[in-house]
Amino acid sequence: MSVISIQSQVVHGHVGNSAAVFPLQLAGFEVAAVPTVLLSNHPAYPSVKGRVMDAALVADLLAGLEDRGLLDSTRVLMTGYIGSPEIAAVVVDFVTRAKARNPNLLYVCDPVMGDFGPGFYVKPEVREAIIGQLVPLADILTPNRFEFDALVGRASPDTSALVSAARTLGKSVVLVTGSPAAQQSIETIAVEQAAAWQVATPALVTKASGTGDLLTALFVAATLKGRATPDALADAVSGVFAIIEATVAQDGLELELVRQSGLLFAPPRRFASSQVSGGS
């Protein structure tokens, strides 16, 4: 097994596991996907059906993965949206056990808590579990800029301050998405303890959700292929941008993830990463 992914799932569309699993499989990696919520679609539609998973069921599914011996062979454990405090407790317990059993396991935490505009959209108890328990266990963090500011407890006035703040988290990589930049562009910044890189792309406005889930999946895929952080950053951002561009062209509510899957790993435009000044 290459990846265990614990996050939301939808019946229709592409967010959470429904955005992350397909690209990872397309890249050649087996994925065990465990849902924390199961919904008909993402909340941007006029209606949404479904519910948060029962915590006991999530625990049972994770126990089944352990019974199959997957913790010994899994290379990456990913977590994303967590639907309740009870599920948060289950996930914390599982990640703790997984890392103790498999010291080579890479834990990638997408601390899904909120965004600019809506603010926090998870319960305070879930937020506390993410910040206080899951983040300390993580090897790689992939917050958006809003979530990053919450993790470090302050807003960063510029990229240099963001890099310094990211290093206080003590992770091998902190990948910060959605940072506004000059001339209507968006920056994605990857910070290691010794160096940092950024990729800037034009800012595109899309009604689709799941871009952060997709970015994390593509970064994980590149990392599993042995790509160094600056190259994995460029690969992931370029793939996501190509999908967003195709989605905007269709003015759709869903990412053009399947019909335009060829763009994921062969985007028509590749954005190069550049080392952040003062980031080494």
CSV table of C-alpha atoms in Angstrom, one decimal:
chain,number,residue,atom,x,y,z
A,1,MET,CA,0.0,0.0,0.0
A,2,SER,CA,1.3,3.4,-0.9
A,3,VAL,CA,-1.2,5.8,0.7
A,4,ILE,CA,-3.9,5.9,3.4
A,5,SER,CA,-6.1,8.9,2.9
A,6,ILE,CA,-8.5,10.0,5.7
A,7,GLN,CA,-10.8,12.9,4.7
A,8,SER,CA,-14.2,13.8,3.3
A,9,GLN,CA,-15.8,12.1,0.4
A,10,VAL,CA,-18.7,13.0,-2.0
A,11,VAL,CA,-20.9,10.9,-4.3
A,12,HIS,CA,-20.8,13.5,-7.0
A,13,GLY,CA,-17.9,15.7,-7.8
A,14,HIS,CA,-14.3,16.2,-6.6
A,15,VAL,CA,-13.5,17.2,-3.1
A,16,GLY,CA,-11.6,15.4,-0.3
A,17,ASN,CA,-10.9,11.8,-1.2
A,18,SER,CA,-13.0,12.3,-4.3
A,19,ALA,CA,-10.3,14.8,-5.5
A,20,ALA,CA,-7.2,13.1,-4.1
A,21,VAL,CA,-7.6,9.4,-4.8
A,22,PHE,CA,-7.9,9.5,-8.6
A,23,PRO,CA,-4.7,11.5,-9.2
A,24,LEU,CA,-2.7,9.3,-6.9
A,25,GLN,CA,-4.0,6.2,-8.6
A,26,LEU,CA,-3.3,7.7,-12.0
A,27,ALA,CA,0.3,8.3,-10.8
A,28,GLY,CA,0.5,4.6,-10.1
A,29,PHE,CA,-0.1,4.5,-6.3
A,30,GLU,CA,-2.5,2.3,-4.4
A,31,VAL,CA,-4.8,4.3,-2.1
A,32,ALA,CA,-6.9,3.1,0.9
A,33,ALA,CA,-9.5,5.9,1.2
A,34,VAL,CA,-11.4,6.3,4.5
A,35,PRO,CA,-14.2,8.9,4.6
A,36,THR,CA,-14.9,11.2,7.6
A,37,VAL,CA,-18.0,12.6,6.0
A,38,LEU,CA,-20.1,11.2,3.1
A,39,LEU,CA,-22.1,13.8,1.2
A,40,SER,CA,-24.0,13.9,-2.1
A,41,ASN,CA,-21.9,16.9,-3.3
A,42,HIS,CA,-19.9,19.8,-2.0
A,43,PRO,CA,-21.7,22.6,-0.2
A,44,ALA,CA,-21.6,25.1,-3.1
A,45,TYR,CA,-24.7,23.6,-4.6
A,46,PRO,CA,-28.2,24.7,-3.6
A,47,SER,CA,-28.6,21.5,-1.5
A,48,VAL,CA,-26.5,18.8,0.0
A,49,LYS,CA,-27.4,15.4,1.4
A,50,GLY,CA,-25.5,13.0,3.5
A,51,ARG,CA,-23.9,13.3,6.9
A,52,VAL,CA,-20.8,13.1,9.1
A,53,MET,CA,-19.7,9.5,9.5
A,54,ASP,CA,-20.2,7.7,12.8
A,55,ALA,CA,-16.9,7.8,14.7
A,56,ALA,CA,-17.2,4.1,15.6
A,57,LEU,CA,-17.5,3.2,11.9
A,58,VAL,CA,-14.4,5.3,11.0
A,59,ALA,CA,-12.5,3.6,13.9
A,60,ASP,CA,-13.7,0.2,12.6
A,61,LEU,CA,-12.6,0.9,9.1
A,62,LEU,CA,-9.2,2.0,10.3
A,63,ALA,CA,-8.9,-1.1,12.5
A,64,GLY,CA,-9.7,-3.2,9.3
A,65,LEU,CA,-6.7,-1.6,7.6
A,66,GLU,CA,-4.5,-2.6,10.5
A,67,ASP,CA,-5.9,-6.1,10.3
A,68,ARG,CA,-4.7,-6.3,6.7
A,69,GLY,CA,-1.2,-5.2,7.8
A,70,LEU,CA,-1.3,-2.0,5.8
A,71,LEU,CA,0.4,0.1,8.5
A,72,ASP,CA,3.6,-1.8,7.9
A,73,SER,CA,3.6,-1.2,4.1
A,74,THR,CA,2.1,2.2,3.8
A,75,ARG,CA,4.5,5.0,2.7
A,76,VAL,CA,2.2,8.0,3.3
A,77,LEU,CA,-0.7,8.7,5.6
A,78,MET,CA,-2.8,11.7,4.6
A,79,THR,CA,-5.5,13.4,6.7
A,80,GLY,CA,-7.9,16.2,5.6
A,81,TYR,CA,-11.3,17.4,6.6
A,82,ILE,CA,-12.5,15.9,9.9
A,83,GLY,CA,-16.2,16.1,10.5
A,84,SER,CA,-16.6,15.9,14.3
A,85,PRO,CA,-14.6,16.0,17.6
A,86,GLU,CA,-15.3,12.3,18.0
A,87,ILE,CA,-13.7,11.5,14.6
A,88,ALA,CA,-10.9,13.8,15.4
A,89,ALA,CA,-10.1,11.6,18.5
A,90,VAL,CA,-10.2,8.5,16.4
A,91,VAL,CA,-7.9,10.0,13.8
A,92,VAL,CA,-5.4,11.2,16.4
A,93,ASP,CA,-5.3,7.8,18.0
A,94,PHE,CA,-4.8,6.1,14.6
A,95,VAL,CA,-2.0,8.5,13.4
A,96,THR,CA,-0.2,8.0,16.8
A,97,ARG,CA,-0.4,4.2,16.5
A,98,ALA,CA,0.6,4.3,12.8
A,99,LYS,CA,3.7,6.4,13.4
A,100,ALA,CA,4.7,4.3,16.3
A,101,ARG,CA,4.4,1.1,14.4
A,102,ASN,CA,6.0,2.3,11.1
A,103,PRO,CA,8.8,4.8,11.8
A,104,ASN,CA,9.3,5.3,8.0
A,105,LEU,CA,5.7,6.4,7.5
A,106,LEU,CA,5.3,10.0,6.2
A,107,TYR,CA,2.4,11.8,7.8
A,108,VAL,CA,0.9,14.6,5.6
A,109,CYS,CA,-1.6,16.7,7.4
A,110,ASP,CA,-3.9,19.1,5.6
A,111,PRO,CA,-5.2,21.0,8.5
A,112,VAL,CA,-8.6,21.8,7.0
A,113,MET,CA,-10.3,24.4,9.3
A,114,GLY,CA,-11.5,27.3,7.2
A,115,ASP,CA,-10.6,30.0,4.7
A,116,PHE,CA,-10.7,33.7,4.1
A,117,GLY,CA,-14.4,34.7,3.7
A,118,PRO,CA,-16.2,32.0,5.5
A,119,GLY,CA,-13.7,31.9,8.4
A,120,PHE,CA,-13.5,28.8,10.5
A,121,TYR,CA,-16.0,26.1,9.4
A,122,VAL,CA,-15.1,23.3,11.7
A,123,LYS,CA,-16.2,23.0,15.3
A,124,PRO,CA,-13.8,24.6,17.9
A,125,GLU,CA,-13.1,21.1,19.3
A,126,VAL,CA,-12.0,19.8,15.9
A,127,ARG,CA,-9.8,22.9,15.5
A,128,GLU,CA,-8.2,22.3,18.9
A,129,ALA,CA,-7.5,18.6,18.0
A,130,ILE,CA,-5.9,19.6,14.7
A,131,ILE,CA,-3.7,22.3,16.1
A,132,GLY,CA,-2.9,20.6,19.4
A,133,GLN,CA,-2.6,17.0,18.4
A,134,LEU,CA,-2.4,16.3,14.7
A,135,VAL,CA,-0.1,19.1,13.7
A,136,PRO,CA,2.6,18.1,16.2
A,137,LEU,CA,2.5,14.6,14.7
A,138,ALA,CA,2.9,15.7,11.1
A,139,ASP,CA,5.9,15.5,8.9
A,140,ILE,CA,4.4,17.7,6.1
A,141,LEU,CA,1.7,20.3,6.5
A,142,THR,CA,-0.3,21.7,3.6
A,143,PRO,CA,-2.5,24.6,5.0
A,144,ASN,CA,-4.0,27.4,3.0
A,145,ARG,CA,-2.9,30.9,4.1
A,146,PHE,CA,-5.9,31.4,6.5
A,147,GLU,CA,-5.1,28.1,8.2
A,148,PHE,CA,-1.4,28.8,8.3
A,149,ASP,CA,-2.0,32.1,10.1
A,150,ALA,CA,-4.1,30.2,12.6
A,151,LEU,CA,-1.4,27.6,13.2
A,152,VAL,CA,1.3,30.2,13.9
A,153,GLY,CA,-1.0,32.6,15.7
A,154,ARG,CA,-0.4,35.6,13.6
A,155,ALA,CA,-0.6,37.0,10.0
A,156,SER,CA,2.7,37.2,8.1
A,157,PRO,CA,3.2,40.6,6.5
A,158,ASP,CA,5.4,39.3,3.7
A,159,THR,CA,7.0,36.1,2.4
A,160,SER,CA,10.1,36.4,4.5
A,161,ALA,CA,8.0,36.6,7.7
A,162,LEU,CA,5.9,33.6,6.5
A,163,VAL,CA,9.1,31.5,5.9
A,164,SER,CA,10.3,32.4,9.4
A,165,ALA,CA,7.0,31.6,10.9
A,166,ALA,CA,6.7,28.3,9.1
A,167,ARG,CA,10.1,27.1,10.4
A,168,THR,CA,8.8,27.6,14.0
A,169,LEU,CA,6.4,24.7,13.3
A,170,GLY,CA,9.4,22.3,13.1
A,171,LYS,CA,8.3,20.3,10.0
A,172,SER,CA,10.2,18.8,7.2
A,173,VAL,CA,8.0,20.7,4.7
A,174,VAL,CA,5.3,23.3,5.2
A,175,LEU,CA,3.4,23.9,2.0
A,176,VAL,CA,1.3,27.1,2.2
A,177,THR,CA,-1.3,27.7,-0.5
A,178,GLY,CA,-3.3,30.7,-1.6
A,179,SER,CA,-1.0,33.5,-0.7
A,180,PRO,CA,-1.9,36.7,-2.6
A,181,ALA,CA,1.0,38.2,-4.6
A,182,ALA,CA,1.6,41.2,-6.8
A,183,GLN,CA,-0.1,41.7,-10.2
A,184,GLN,CA,-3.1,39.5,-9.5
A,185,SER,CA,-1.1,36.4,-8.9
A,186,ILE,CA,-1.2,33.7,-6.3
A,187,GLU,CA,1.8,32.1,-4.6
A,188,THR,CA,2.3,28.7,-3.2
A,189,ILE,CA,5.3,28.5,-0.9
A,190,ALA,CA,7.1,25.4,0.3
A,191,VAL,CA,9.3,25.8,3.4
A,192,GLU,CA,12.0,23.5,4.7
A,193,GLN,CA,14.3,24.2,7.6
A,194,ALA,CA,17.2,25.0,5.3
A,195,ALA,CA,15.5,26.5,2.2
A,196,ALA,CA,12.2,27.7,0.9
A,197,TRP,CA,10.7,28.0,-2.6
A,198,GLN,CA,7.7,29.7,-4.2
A,199,VAL,CA,5.7,29.3,-7.3
A,200,ALA,CA,3.5,32.2,-8.6
A,201,THR,CA,0.6,31.7,-11.0
A,202,PRO,CA,-2.1,34.0,-12.3
A,203,ALA,CA,-5.1,34.2,-10.0
A,204,LEU,CA,-8.0,32.4,-11.4
A,205,VAL,CA,-11.5,32.6,-10.0
A,206,THR,CA,-13.4,29.3,-10.0
A,207,LYS,CA,-16.7,28.2,-8.4
A,208,ALA,CA,-15.3,24.7,-8.0
A,209,SER,CA,-14.0,23.3,-4.7
A,210,GLY,CA,-11.3,20.8,-3.9
A,211,THR,CA,-8.3,22.6,-5.3
A,212,GLY,CA,-6.4,22.3,-2.0
A,213,ASP,CA,-7.2,18.6,-1.8
A,214,LEU,CA,-5.9,18.1,-5.3
A,215,LEU,CA,-2.7,20.1,-4.7
A,216,THR,CA,-1.9,18.0,-1.6
A,217,ALA,CA,-2.4,14.8,-3.6
A,218,LEU,CA,-0.2,15.9,-6.5
A,219,PHE,CA,2.5,17.0,-4.1
A,220,VAL,CA,2.3,13.6,-2.4
A,221,ALA,CA,2.5,11.8,-5.7
A,222,ALA,CA,5.6,13.8,-6.7
A,223,THR,CA,7.2,13.2,-3.3
A,224,LEU,CA,6.5,9.4,-3.6
A,225,LYS,CA,8.3,9.5,-7.0
A,226,GLY,CA,11.4,10.9,-5.3
A,227,ARG,CA,11.0,14.5,-6.5
A,228,ALA,CA,12.8,17.1,-4.3
A,229,THR,CA,10.6,19.7,-2.7
A,230,PRO,CA,11.1,22.5,-5.2
A,231,ASP,CA,10.3,20.1,-8.1
A,232,ALA,CA,7.4,18.5,-6.3
A,233,LEU,CA,6.1,22.0,-5.7
A,234,ALA,CA,6.3,23.0,-9.3
A,235,ASP,CA,4.8,19.8,-10.5
A,236,ALA,CA,1.8,20.1,-8.1
A,237,VAL,CA,1.1,23.7,-8.8
A,238,SER,CA,1.4,23.3,-12.5
A,239,GLY,CA,-1.0,20.4,-12.6
A,240,VAL,CA,-3.6,22.1,-10.4
A,241,PHE,CA,-3.4,25.3,-12.4
A,242,ALA,CA,-4.0,23.4,-15.6
A,243,ILE,CA,-7.1,21.8,-14.1
A,244,ILE,CA,-8.4,25.1,-12.7
A,245,GLU,CA,-7.9,26.7,-16.1
A,246,ALA,CA,-9.9,24.0,-17.8
A,247,THR,CA,-12.6,24.2,-15.2
A,248,VAL,CA,-12.9,28.0,-15.6
A,249,ALA,CA,-13.2,27.6,-19.3
A,250,GLN,CA,-16.3,25.4,-18.7
A,251,ASP,CA,-17.6,27.7,-15.9
A,252,GLY,CA,-18.3,24.5,-13.9
A,253,LEU,CA,-19.0,23.8,-10.2
A,254,GLU,CA,-16.7,20.8,-10.4
A,255,LEU,CA,-13.0,20.4,-11.3
A,256,GLU,CA,-12.4,19.0,-14.7
A,257,LEU,CA,-10.5,16.2,-13.1
A,258,VAL,CA,-11.5,13.2,-15.2
A,259,ARG,CA,-12.1,14.7,-18.7
A,260,GLN,CA,-8.9,16.7,-18.4
A,261,SER,CA,-6.9,14.1,-16.5
A,262,GLY,CA,-4.1,14.2,-19.0
A,263,LEU,CA,-3.3,17.7,-17.8
A,264,LEU,CA,-2.4,16.5,-14.3
A,265,PHE,CA,1.0,15.2,-15.1
A,266,ALA,CA,1.6,16.9,-18.5
A,267,PRO,CA,0.3,20.4,-18.1
A,268,PRO,CA,0.6,22.7,-21.1
A,269,ARG,CA,2.3,25.3,-19.0
A,270,ARG,CA,4.9,24.5,-16.3
A,271,PHE,CA,5.5,27.0,-13.6
A,272,ALA,CA,9.0,26.9,-12.2
A,273,SER,CA,9.8,27.2,-8.5
A,274,SER,CA,12.2,29.9,-7.3
A,275,GLN,CA,14.1,30.0,-4.1
A,276,VAL,CA,12.8,32.6,-1.7
A,277,SER,CA,15.3,35.4,-1.0
A,278,GLY,CA,16.5,34.9,2.5
A,279,GLY,CA,14.9,31.5,2.7
A,280,SER,CA,18.2,29.6,3.1
